[in-house]
């Protein structure tokens, strides 16, 4: 079943086309939406929330049409904006209870849900203090809590790791993974950093200038190209030449050679080639392949 | 002995109520905000101090009735006499209702829920209207209760009291629509306070000037229109037309007929249109 699907979705602003003929489907689980700043991620989320009418094409969220059933969609999804959106003079508890009521939860249920959700995102006693005194990490947690409080079936997280330090980033990512698995809530999370998404996503969609570059399961991304990194003391060029001769795909990156793994024979060939050339092998390392590299290749290919 | 269990994430399968409920909840939340309830103590000082000031003449009125068998401020003139306090209340509290959501960009959190922009603005206007109505109606009611208890000679002024309550509601609608529109165009709180108070001062100060110019040239009927420049006298003139109460202008009379009522309706319409424009822009952000 599709959580959301778009068909030729287009959004044109007077000066720029933010989303361009986008056709993509998203299944349950955690899906990453990746693109540089200004790639159209936030615009896409606003369209999917039914807040921005598309110029062309169609989109369905939880099998509801975004142009005609926006209110029903907003009842069933949660949204964490990219920008700061918290009033400083109320406490996290009061804000989250209030926003739960805005989603239609009766007051007592809203209180219970708010307490539950704030505990899940890791806000303890400080939740009774005014938000103005919170750190960036705590504010991001409150923003996440308000998106979860009405137990949505799908949440849109717009750049949830923005402004966090490395540790806060890790905690936020783990939390998002838990939401997708333990909580059973589907997640669409945007980021301009691919590295952090590959740790938590089941599926990644890459967009650039509003166009779909790629949409595939995370496994395909990392399996697409296996490489091995070779470092020798001297004679990098002869080795590269020798390997290329034998039909290997070799590229030089600084002092290192990156060799595409075609099969187990690639490793044998590298071993034999270094031995034949009598080179001093310093490093032979399984390529720590990141989807970032795939992204780079694809952007280069476009 | 007690143990803490991690019961994990629990789904919610209880009721999800409709937009009517959310709008009411937002109205109540905003109304609490006007009086600083659920906020730090310093947010409560100004609204409650002004409320107490509004109650003082009511207490004096009751004392006069009890001790000297004399009426103080008439019900119909209470809002006009106390207009400065009501205006300060509007100026200081209208920004608290609309400004934070604009300034701190909380609005998207509402709009990503099943709350429409129309419901949002309606709830805000309703909250400010109720607050201003309470500010005027509570002292009036106190005096009326006092009048019944003291048992003044002659029949109680029930009709005038009821009329004054109705006009308090009309005044509250006019003031809140305008106050919120002004405050929403100036999301910084201090600016919002200043803009509302400046508009009120201009409207008040222009009355004697315009009135003086026309009165000196002997044009009394033209001068009477000057009173309508100020919202409190405008509403008083509508009251005078509807209920035949004596005008509470400082001197002279109001223009005859329903003209002031028409102006009042037009002004409320302009205020609502300004709010609609402002929030359509804010929602698109």
Coordinates of C-alpha atoms in Angstrom, one line a residue:
Chain A
X1 CA 0.0 0.0 0.0
X2 CA 1.2 3.5 -0.8
X3 CA 1.4 6.1 2.0
X4 CA 1.6 8.8 -0.6
X5 CA 1.8 9.0 -4.3
X6 CA 2.3 11.9 -6.7
X7 CA 1.6 11.9 -10.4
X8 CA 3.2 14.6 -12.6
X9 CA 3.0 17.0 -9.6
X10 CA 4.1 20.5 -10.6
X11 CA 4.2 23.8 -8.6
X12 CA 5.2 27.0 -10.3
X13 CA 5.8 30.2 -8.6
X14 CA 6.0 33.5 -10.6
X15 CA 9.8 33.3 -10.8
X16 CA 10.6 29.7 -10.1
X17 CA 9.4 26.1 -10.7
X18 CA 9.6 24.5 -7.2
X19 CA 8.3 21.1 -8.1
X20 CA 8.6 19.9 -11.7
X21 CA 6.6 16.9 -13.0
X22 CA 7.3 14.8 -9.9
X23 CA 5.9 11.3 -10.0
X24 CA 6.9 9.2 -7.0
X25 CA 5.4 6.7 -4.6
X26 CA 6.2 6.2 -0.9
X27 CA 5.5 3.1 1.1
X28 CA 5.3 2.6 4.9
X29 CA 8.4 3.0 7.0
X30 CA 10.9 5.8 7.1
X31 CA 11.5 7.6 3.8
X32 CA 14.1 10.2 3.2
X33 CA 13.6 13.1 0.9
X34 CA 17.0 14.4 -0.1
X35 CA 17.9 17.5 -2.0
X36 CA 20.0 20.6 -1.8
X37 CA 18.5 23.7 -0.2
X38 CA 15.9 25.1 -2.5
X39 CA 15.4 21.7 -4.2
X40 CA 11.7 21.9 -3.5
X41 CA 11.4 19.8 -0.4
X42 CA 9.5 22.2 1.8
X43 CA 7.2 23.1 -1.1
X44 CA 6.4 19.5 -1.7
X45 CA 5.5 19.0 2.0
X46 CA 3.2 22.0 1.9
X47 CA 1.5 20.6 -1.2
X48 CA 1.1 17.2 0.5
X49 CA -0.4 18.8 3.5
X50 CA -3.0 20.4 1.2
X51 CA -1.9 23.9 2.2
X52 CA -0.5 24.9 -1.3
X53 CA -2.5 24.1 -4.4
X54 CA -0.4 22.4 -7.1
X55 CA -0.1 24.1 -10.5
X56 CA -0.5 20.7 -12.2
X57 CA -0.6 17.0 -11.6
X58 CA -2.1 15.2 -8.6
X59 CA -1.0 13.9 -5.3
X60 CA -2.7 11.5 -2.8
X61 CA -1.7 11.2 0.9
X62 CA -3.1 8.2 2.8
X63 CA -5.3 7.7 -0.3
X64 CA -6.8 11.2 0.1
X65 CA -6.6 13.8 -2.6
X66 CA -4.5 16.9 -1.6
X67 CA -6.6 19.5 -3.4
X68 CA -10.1 18.3 -2.3
X69 CA -9.4 16.5 1.0
X70 CA -6.8 18.6 2.7
X71 CA -8.6 18.9 6.0
X72 CA -8.9 15.1 6.3
X73 CA -5.2 14.7 5.5
X74 CA -4.3 17.2 8.1
X75 CA -6.3 15.2 10.7
X76 CA -4.2 12.1 10.0
X77 CA -0.7 13.5 9.5
X78 CA 1.8 15.4 11.7
X79 CA 4.1 18.2 10.6
X80 CA 7.3 19.4 12.0
X81 CA 8.4 22.6 10.2
X82 CA 11.9 23.5 9.4
X83 CA 11.9 26.9 11.0
X84 CA 11.5 27.9 14.6
X85 CA 7.8 27.9 15.5
X86 CA 7.5 27.9 19.3
X87 CA 6.2 30.7 21.4
X88 CA 8.7 31.5 24.2
X89 CA 6.3 32.3 27.0
X90 CA 4.4 29.0 27.4
X91 CA 5.6 25.7 28.6
X92 CA 6.1 22.7 26.4
X93 CA 3.3 20.9 28.2
X94 CA 0.8 23.7 27.7
X95 CA 1.7 24.1 24.0
X96 CA 1.5 20.4 23.2
X97 CA -1.8 20.0 25.1
X98 CA -3.2 22.9 23.2
X99 CA -2.1 21.7 19.8
X100 CA -3.5 18.3 20.6
X101 CA -6.8 19.9 21.1
X102 CA -6.4 21.8 17.8
X103 CA -6.2 18.3 16.3
X104 CA -9.5 17.4 17.8
X105 CA -8.4 15.5 20.9
X106 CA -10.6 16.1 24.0
X107 CA -8.9 17.9 26.8
X108 CA -8.2 14.9 29.1
X109 CA -7.0 12.8 26.2
X110 CA -4.8 15.7 25.0
X111 CA -3.2 15.9 28.5
X112 CA -2.4 12.2 28.5
X113 CA -1.1 12.2 25.0
X114 CA 1.1 15.2 25.6
X115 CA 2.6 13.7 28.7
X116 CA 3.3 10.4 26.9
X117 CA 4.7 12.0 23.8
X118 CA 7.0 14.5 25.7
X119 CA 8.3 11.5 27.6
X120 CA 9.0 9.6 24.4
X121 CA 10.9 12.5 22.9
X122 CA 12.9 12.8 26.1
X123 CA 11.7 15.9 27.8
X124 CA 11.5 15.5 31.6
X125 CA 10.9 18.1 34.3
X126 CA 11.8 21.0 32.0
X127 CA 8.6 20.5 30.1
X128 CA 6.9 22.7 32.7
X129 CA 9.2 25.6 32.1
X130 CA 8.7 28.3 29.4
X131 CA 10.1 27.3 26.1
X132 CA 12.1 30.5 25.8
X133 CA 14.7 29.0 28.1
X134 CA 15.2 25.8 26.1
X135 CA 18.3 24.7 24.1
X136 CA 18.0 24.1 20.4
X137 CA 18.0 20.4 21.0
X138 CA 15.1 20.7 23.4
X139 CA 13.2 22.9 21.1
X140 CA 13.5 20.4 18.3
X141 CA 12.1 17.7 20.6
X142 CA 9.1 19.9 21.4
X143 CA 8.6 20.5 17.7
X144 CA 8.7 16.7 17.2
X145 CA 6.3 16.1 20.1
X146 CA 3.7 18.4 18.7
X147 CA 3.8 16.6 15.4
X148 CA 3.2 13.2 17.2
X149 CA 0.7 14.2 19.8
X150 CA -2.4 13.3 17.9
X151 CA -1.0 9.9 17.0
X152 CA -0.8 10.6 13.2
X153 CA -0.5 7.8 10.7
X154 CA 2.2 9.7 8.8
X155 CA 4.5 12.5 9.9
X156 CA 6.4 15.0 7.7
X157 CA 9.7 16.1 9.3
X158 CA 11.3 19.0 7.6
X159 CA 15.0 19.1 8.4
X160 CA 14.7 17.8 11.9
X161 CA 18.4 17.7 12.6
X162 CA 18.9 21.4 11.7
X163 CA 21.1 23.3 14.1
X164 CA 21.8 20.2 16.3
X165 CA 25.3 19.3 17.6
X166 CA 26.6 15.8 16.6
X167 CA 25.2 14.1 19.7
X168 CA 21.8 15.8 19.4
X169 CA 21.8 14.8 15.8
X170 CA 22.3 11.2 16.6
X171 CA 19.6 11.2 19.3
X172 CA 17.2 12.8 16.9
X173 CA 17.9 10.3 14.2
X174 CA 17.5 7.4 16.6
X175 CA 14.2 8.9 17.7
X176 CA 13.0 9.1 14.1
X177 CA 14.0 5.5 13.5
X178 CA 12.0 4.5 16.6
X179 CA 9.0 6.4 15.3
X180 CA 9.1 4.5 12.1
X181 CA 9.6 1.1 13.6
X182 CA 8.4 0.9 17.2
X183 CA 5.7 3.5 17.0
X184 CA 4.5 2.2 13.6
X185 CA 4.1 5.7 12.2
X186 CA 5.3 6.3 8.7
X187 CA 7.8 9.1 8.3
X188 CA 8.8 11.3 5.5
X189 CA 12.0 13.1 6.6
X190 CA 13.9 15.7 4.6
X191 CA 17.5 16.5 4.8
X192 CA 20.2 18.0 2.6
X193 CA 22.7 15.6 4.2
X194 CA 22.5 12.1 2.7
X195 CA 24.9 10.6 5.2
X196 CA 22.5 10.9 8.1
X197 CA 19.5 9.6 6.2
X198 CA 21.1 6.4 5.1
X199 CA 21.3 5.4 8.8
X200 CA 17.6 5.5 9.4
X201 CA 15.7 5.3 6.1
X202 CA 14.2 2.3 4.3
X203 CA 13.8 4.3 1.2
X204 CA 15.4 7.4 -0.3
X205 CA 14.0 9.9 -2.8
X206 CA 16.5 12.3 -4.3
X207 CA 15.2 15.5 -5.9
X208 CA 17.0 18.4 -7.5
X209 CA 15.4 21.6 -8.7
X210 CA 12.0 20.0 -8.2
X211 CA 12.7 17.0 -10.4
X212 CA 13.0 13.4 -9.3
X213 CA 16.6 12.2 -9.6
X214 CA 16.1 8.8 -8.0
X215 CA 13.7 6.9 -5.8
X216 CA 14.8 3.5 -4.5
X217 CA 15.2 1.3 -1.4
X218 CA 18.2 2.1 0.7
X219 CA 19.7 -1.3 -0.1
X220 CA 19.8 -0.5 -3.8
X221 CA 21.7 2.7 -3.1
X222 CA 24.5 1.0 -1.2
X223 CA 24.6 -2.1 -3.3
X224 CA 24.7 -0.3 -6.6
X225 CA 28.5 0.0 -6.5
X226 CA 30.8 -1.8 -4.2
X227 CA 34.3 -0.5 -4.3
X228 CA 37.6 -1.2 -2.7
X229 CA 40.2 1.4 -1.8
X230 CA 43.8 0.5 -2.5
X231 CA 46.8 2.4 -1.1
X232 CA 50.3 1.5 -2.1
X233 CA 53.6 3.2 -1.0
X234 CA 54.8 4.0 -4.4
X235 CA 53.8 3.2 -8.0
X236 CA 50.1 4.1 -7.8
X237 CA 50.1 4.8 -11.6
X238 CA 51.6 1.5 -12.8
X239 CA 49.1 -0.3 -10.6
X240 CA 46.2 1.6 -12.0
X241 CA 47.4 0.9 -15.5
X242 CA 47.8 -2.8 -14.8
X243 CA 44.4 -3.1 -13.2
X244 CA 42.8 -1.2 -16.1
X245 CA 44.5 -3.5 -18.5
X246 CA 42.8 -6.4 -16.9
X247 CA 39.4 -4.9 -17.3
X248 CA 38.9 -3.3 -13.9
X249 CA 37.3 0.1 -13.4
X250 CA 39.9 2.2 -11.6
X251 CA 39.8 5.8 -10.5
X252 CA 42.5 7.7 -8.7
X253 CA 41.5 9.8 -5.6
X254 CA 44.6 11.5 -4.3
X255 CA 47.1 8.8 -3.1
X256 CA 44.3 6.2 -3.2
X257 CA 42.9 4.0 -6.0
X258 CA 39.2 3.2 -5.9
X259 CA 38.5 0.0 -7.7
X260 CA 35.0 -1.1 -8.6
X261 CA 34.3 -4.6 -7.3
X262 CA 33.0 -6.8 -10.1
X263 CA 33.3 -10.0 -8.2
X264 CA 35.7 -11.9 -5.9
X265 CA 38.2 -12.0 -8.8
X266 CA 38.7 -8.2 -8.4
X267 CA 40.4 -8.8 -5.0
X268 CA 42.6 -11.5 -6.5
X269 CA 43.6 -9.3 -9.3
X270 CA 44.6 -6.5 -7.0
X271 CA 46.7 -8.9 -4.9
X272 CA 48.4 -10.3 -8.0
X273 CA 49.0 -7.0 -9.6
X274 CA 50.7 -5.5 -6.4
X275 CA 52.7 -8.7 -6.0
X276 CA 53.8 -8.7 -9.7
X277 CA 54.7 -5.0 -9.6
X278 CA 56.5 -5.6 -6.3
X279 CA 54.7 -2.8 -4.6
X280 CA 54.3 -2.2 -0.9
X281 CA 50.6 -2.5 -0.1
X282 CA 49.6 -0.2 2.7
X283 CA 45.9 -0.4 2.7
X284 CA 43.2 -2.5 1.1
X285 CA 39.8 -1.3 2.4
X286 CA 36.3 -2.2 1.6
X287 CA 34.8 1.0 0.2
X288 CA 32.8 2.8 2.8
X289 CA 30.2 3.6 0.2
X290 CA 27.8 6.4 1.0
X291 CA 24.7 7.3 -0.8
X292 CA 26.3 10.7 -1.1
X293 CA 28.6 9.2 -3.7
X294 CA 25.7 7.9 -5.7
X295 CA 24.1 11.2 -5.5
X296 CA 27.3 12.9 -6.7
X297 CA 27.6 10.5 -9.6
X298 CA 24.0 11.0 -10.6
X299 CA 24.2 14.8 -10.4
X300 CA 27.3 14.6 -12.5
X301 CA 25.4 12.4 -15.0
X302 CA 22.4 14.7 -15.3
Chain B
X1 CA 7.4 -1.3 46.2
X2 CA 6.9 0.3 42.9
X3 CA 8.6 -0.2 39.6
X4 CA 8.6 1.9 36.5
X5 CA 7.8 0.0 33.4
X6 CA 8.5 1.3 29.9
X7 CA 5.1 0.6 28.4
X8 CA 6.3 1.7 25.0
X9 CA 4.4 3.8 22.5
X10 CA 0.6 3.6 22.8
X11 CA -1.7 4.5 20.0
X12 CA -4.6 6.8 20.4
X13 CA -8.0 5.4 19.3
X14 CA -10.3 7.7 21.2
X15 CA -12.5 10.4 19.6
X16 CA -11.3 13.1 17.3
X17 CA -13.6 16.0 17.5
X18 CA -14.6 18.4 14.7
X19 CA -13.6 22.0 13.9
X20 CA -16.2 23.4 16.2
X21 CA -14.5 22.0 19.2
X22 CA -11.0 23.1 18.1
X23 CA -12.3 26.7 17.4
X24 CA -13.9 26.8 20.9
X25 CA -10.7 25.5 22.5
X26 CA -8.6 28.1 20.6
X27 CA -11.0 30.8 21.7
X28 CA -10.7 29.7 25.4
X29 CA -6.9 29.4 25.0
X30 CA -6.7 33.0 23.6
X31 CA -9.0 34.3 26.2
X32 CA -6.8 32.9 28.9
X33 CA -3.9 34.5 27.1
X34 CA -5.6 37.9 27.2
X35 CA -5.7 37.7 31.0
X36 CA -2.3 36.1 31.3
X37 CA -3.7 32.9 32.8
X38 CA -1.2 30.0 32.3
X39 CA 1.5 32.6 31.7
X40 CA 4.1 34.1 34.0
X41 CA 2.9 36.4 36.8
X42 CA 4.0 39.5 35.0
X43 CA 1.6 38.8 32.1
X44 CA -1.3 39.0 34.6
X45 CA -0.5 42.4 36.1
X46 CA -1.7 44.8 33.4
X47 CA -5.0 43.1 32.5
X48 CA -6.0 42.5 36.1
X49 CA -5.0 46.0 37.2
X50 CA -7.1 47.5 34.4
X51 CA -10.0 45.3 35.4
X52 CA -9.8 46.5 39.0
X53 CA -9.7 50.1 37.8
X54 CA -12.8 49.5 35.8
X55 CA -14.5 48.1 38.9
X56 CA -13.7 51.2 41.1
X57 CA -16.3 53.5 39.7
X58 CA -18.8 50.7 40.0
X59 CA -18.0 50.4 43.7
X60 CA -18.3 54.2 44.1
X61 CA -21.6 54.1 42.2
X62 CA -23.0 51.5 44.6
X63 CA -21.7 53.5 47.6
X64 CA -23.4 56.6 46.3
X65 CA -26.7 54.7 45.8
X66 CA -26.5 53.2 49.3
X67 CA -25.5 56.3 51.2
X68 CA -26.9 59.2 49.2
X69 CA -29.7 57.5 47.3
X70 CA -28.1 59.0 44.2
X71 CA -27.1 57.5 40.8
X72 CA -23.5 58.0 39.7
X73 CA -22.5 57.3 36.1
X74 CA -25.4 56.2 34.0
X75 CA -25.3 52.6 32.5
X76 CA -25.5 54.1 29.0
X77 CA -22.5 56.4 29.7
X78 CA -20.2 54.0 31.5
X79 CA -18.2 52.9 28.4
X80 CA -17.7 56.5 27.2
X81 CA -16.6 57.7 30.6
X82 CA -14.1 54.8 31.1
X83 CA -12.9 54.8 27.5
X84 CA -9.3 55.5 28.2
X85 CA -9.0 52.4 30.4
X86 CA -10.8 50.3 27.8
X87 CA -8.5 51.6 25.1
X88 CA -5.4 50.9 27.2
X89 CA -6.7 47.4 27.8
X90 CA -7.2 46.9 24.1
X91 CA -3.8 48.3 23.2
X92 CA -1.9 46.2 25.8
X93 CA -3.7 42.9 25.3
X94 CA -4.6 42.8 21.6
X95 CA -1.0 42.1 20.6
X96 CA -0.9 39.3 23.1
X97 CA -3.7 37.6 21.2
X98 CA -2.3 37.7 17.7
X99 CA 1.3 38.9 17.7
X100 CA 3.2 35.8 19.1
X101 CA 1.7 33.4 16.6
X102 CA 2.9 35.7 13.8
X103 CA 6.2 36.7 15.2
X104 CA 7.3 33.3 16.3
X105 CA 5.7 31.6 13.3
X106 CA 3.4 29.4 15.3
X107 CA 0.7 29.8 12.7
X108 CA 1.9 26.8 10.5
X109 CA 1.4 24.5 13.5
X110 CA -2.3 25.5 13.5
X111 CA -2.7 25.4 9.7
X112 CA -1.1 21.9 9.4
X113 CA -4.0 20.7 11.6
X114 CA -7.7 20.6 10.7
X115 CA -8.0 24.3 11.7
X116 CA -8.7 26.6 8.8
X117 CA -7.5 30.2 8.7
X118 CA -11.1 31.5 9.0
X119 CA -11.7 29.4 12.1
X120 CA -8.4 30.7 13.5
X121 CA -9.2 34.4 13.0
X122 CA -12.8 33.9 14.2
X123 CA -11.5 32.3 17.4
X124 CA -9.1 35.2 18.0
X125 CA -11.7 37.9 17.4
X126 CA -14.2 36.0 19.6
X127 CA -11.6 35.8 22.4
X128 CA -10.8 39.5 22.3
X129 CA -14.5 40.4 22.0
X130 CA -15.4 38.3 25.1
X131 CA -12.5 39.9 27.1
X132 CA -13.5 43.5 26.2
X133 CA -17.2 42.7 26.8
X134 CA -16.3 41.3 30.3
X135 CA -14.3 44.4 31.0
X136 CA -17.3 46.6 30.5
X137 CA -20.1 44.3 31.4
X138 CA -18.9 43.1 34.7
X139 CA -18.8 46.6 36.3
X140 CA -22.2 47.4 34.8
X141 CA -23.6 44.2 36.2
X142 CA -22.1 44.9 39.6
X143 CA -23.8 48.3 39.7
X144 CA -27.1 46.7 38.6
X145 CA -26.9 44.1 41.3
X146 CA -26.1 46.9 43.7
X147 CA -29.0 48.9 42.5
X148 CA -31.4 46.0 43.1
X149 CA -29.9 45.3 46.6
X150 CA -29.9 49.0 47.7
X151 CA -33.5 49.3 46.5
X152 CA -33.4 52.8 45.0
X153 CA -36.6 54.8 44.9
X154 CA -38.4 54.3 41.6
X155 CA -38.2 51.3 39.3
X156 CA -34.7 49.9 38.5
X157 CA -33.2 51.0 35.2
X158 CA -33.3 47.5 33.7
X159 CA -33.9 48.7 30.2
X160 CA -31.0 51.0 30.2
X161 CA -28.8 48.3 31.8
X162 CA -29.8 45.8 29.1
X163 CA -29.2 48.3 26.3
X164 CA -25.8 49.2 27.8
X165 CA -24.9 45.5 27.8
X166 CA -25.8 45.1 24.2
X167 CA -23.8 48.2 23.2
X168 CA -20.9 46.9 25.3
X169 CA -21.0 43.8 23.0
X170 CA -21.1 46.0 19.9
X171 CA -18.3 48.1 21.2
X172 CA -16.2 45.0 22.0
X173 CA -16.7 43.7 18.4
X174 CA -15.6 47.0 16.9
X175 CA -12.6 47.5 19.1
X176 CA -11.4 43.9 18.9
X177 CA -11.7 43.7 15.1
X178 CA -9.7 47.0 14.8
X179 CA -7.3 46.2 17.6
X180 CA -6.4 42.8 16.3
X181 CA -6.1 44.0 12.7
X182 CA -3.6 46.8 13.8
X183 CA -1.7 44.3 16.1
X184 CA -1.5 41.7 13.4
X185 CA 0.1 44.2 11.0
X186 CA 2.8 45.0 13.7
X187 CA 3.8 41.6 15.1
X188 CA 6.4 43.1 17.4
X189 CA 4.5 43.4 20.7
X190 CA 5.7 46.9 21.6
X191 CA 4.9 48.2 18.2
X192 CA 1.5 46.6 18.3
X193 CA 0.8 48.3 21.6
X194 CA 2.0 51.6 20.3
X195 CA 0.0 51.4 17.0
X196 CA -3.3 50.7 18.8
X197 CA -2.8 53.4 21.3
X198 CA -1.7 55.9 18.6
X199 CA -4.8 55.2 16.5
X200 CA -7.0 55.6 19.6
X201 CA -5.3 58.9 20.6
X202 CA -5.6 60.3 17.0
X203 CA -9.2 59.4 16.9
X204 CA -9.8 61.0 20.3
X205 CA -7.7 64.1 19.7
X206 CA -9.3 64.8 16.3
X207 CA -12.8 65.0 17.8
X208 CA -12.4 68.3 19.7
X209 CA -10.4 69.8 16.9
X210 CA -13.0 69.0 14.2
X211 CA -15.8 69.8 16.5
X212 CA -14.3 73.1 17.4
X213 CA -13.7 74.2 13.8
X214 CA -17.2 73.5 12.8
X215 CA -18.8 74.8 16.0
X216 CA -17.0 78.1 15.8
X217 CA -18.1 78.7 12.3
X218 CA -21.6 78.1 13.6
X219 CA -22.2 74.9 11.8
X220 CA -23.6 72.8 14.7
X221 CA -25.0 70.0 12.6
X222 CA -21.7 69.4 10.8
X223 CA -19.9 69.6 14.1
X224 CA -22.0 66.8 15.6
X225 CA -20.5 64.4 13.1
X226 CA -17.1 65.0 14.7
X227 CA -18.1 62.6 17.6
X228 CA -18.3 59.7 15.2
X229 CA -14.5 59.8 14.7
X230 CA -14.0 58.2 18.1
X231 CA -15.2 54.5 18.4
X232 CA -16.7 55.0 21.9
X233 CA -18.8 58.0 20.9
X234 CA -19.7 56.3 17.7
X235 CA -21.1 53.4 19.6
X236 CA -22.8 55.8 22.1
X237 CA -24.5 57.6 19.2
X238 CA -25.8 54.2 17.9
X239 CA -27.1 53.6 21.4
X240 CA -28.7 57.0 21.5
X241 CA -30.4 56.2 18.2
X242 CA -31.5 52.7 19.2
X243 CA -32.6 53.3 22.8
X244 CA -33.2 57.0 23.0
X245 CA -30.5 57.4 25.7
X246 CA -29.1 60.9 26.3
X247 CA -25.9 61.6 24.3
X248 CA -22.8 61.3 26.4
X249 CA -20.8 63.5 24.2
X250 CA -19.0 66.3 26.0
X251 CA -21.1 69.0 24.3
X252 CA -23.6 69.1 21.5
X253 CA -25.5 66.1 20.1
X254 CA -25.0 63.3 17.6
X255 CA -26.2 63.3 14.0
X256 CA -29.8 62.0 13.8
X257 CA -30.9 58.7 12.3
X258 CA -29.1 55.5 11.5
X259 CA -26.1 57.0 9.9
X260 CA -23.8 56.2 12.8
X261 CA -25.1 52.6 12.8
X262 CA -24.2 52.3 9.1
X263 CA -20.7 53.7 9.8
X264 CA -20.3 51.2 12.6
X265 CA -21.2 48.3 10.4
X266 CA -18.9 49.6 7.6
X267 CA -16.0 50.0 10.0
X268 CA -16.4 46.4 11.4
X269 CA -16.4 45.3 7.8
X270 CA -13.2 47.2 7.0
X271 CA -11.5 45.7 10.1
X272 CA -12.5 42.2 9.1
X273 CA -11.3 42.7 5.6
X274 CA -8.0 43.9 6.9
X275 CA -7.7 40.9 9.1
X276 CA -8.6 38.6 6.2
X277 CA -5.9 40.2 3.9
X278 CA -3.3 40.0 6.6
X279 CA -3.9 36.4 7.4
X280 CA -4.2 35.3 3.8
X281 CA -0.7 36.6 3.4
X282 CA 0.5 35.1 6.6
X283 CA -1.0 31.7 5.7
X284 CA 0.8 31.7 2.3
X285 CA 4.2 32.0 4.0

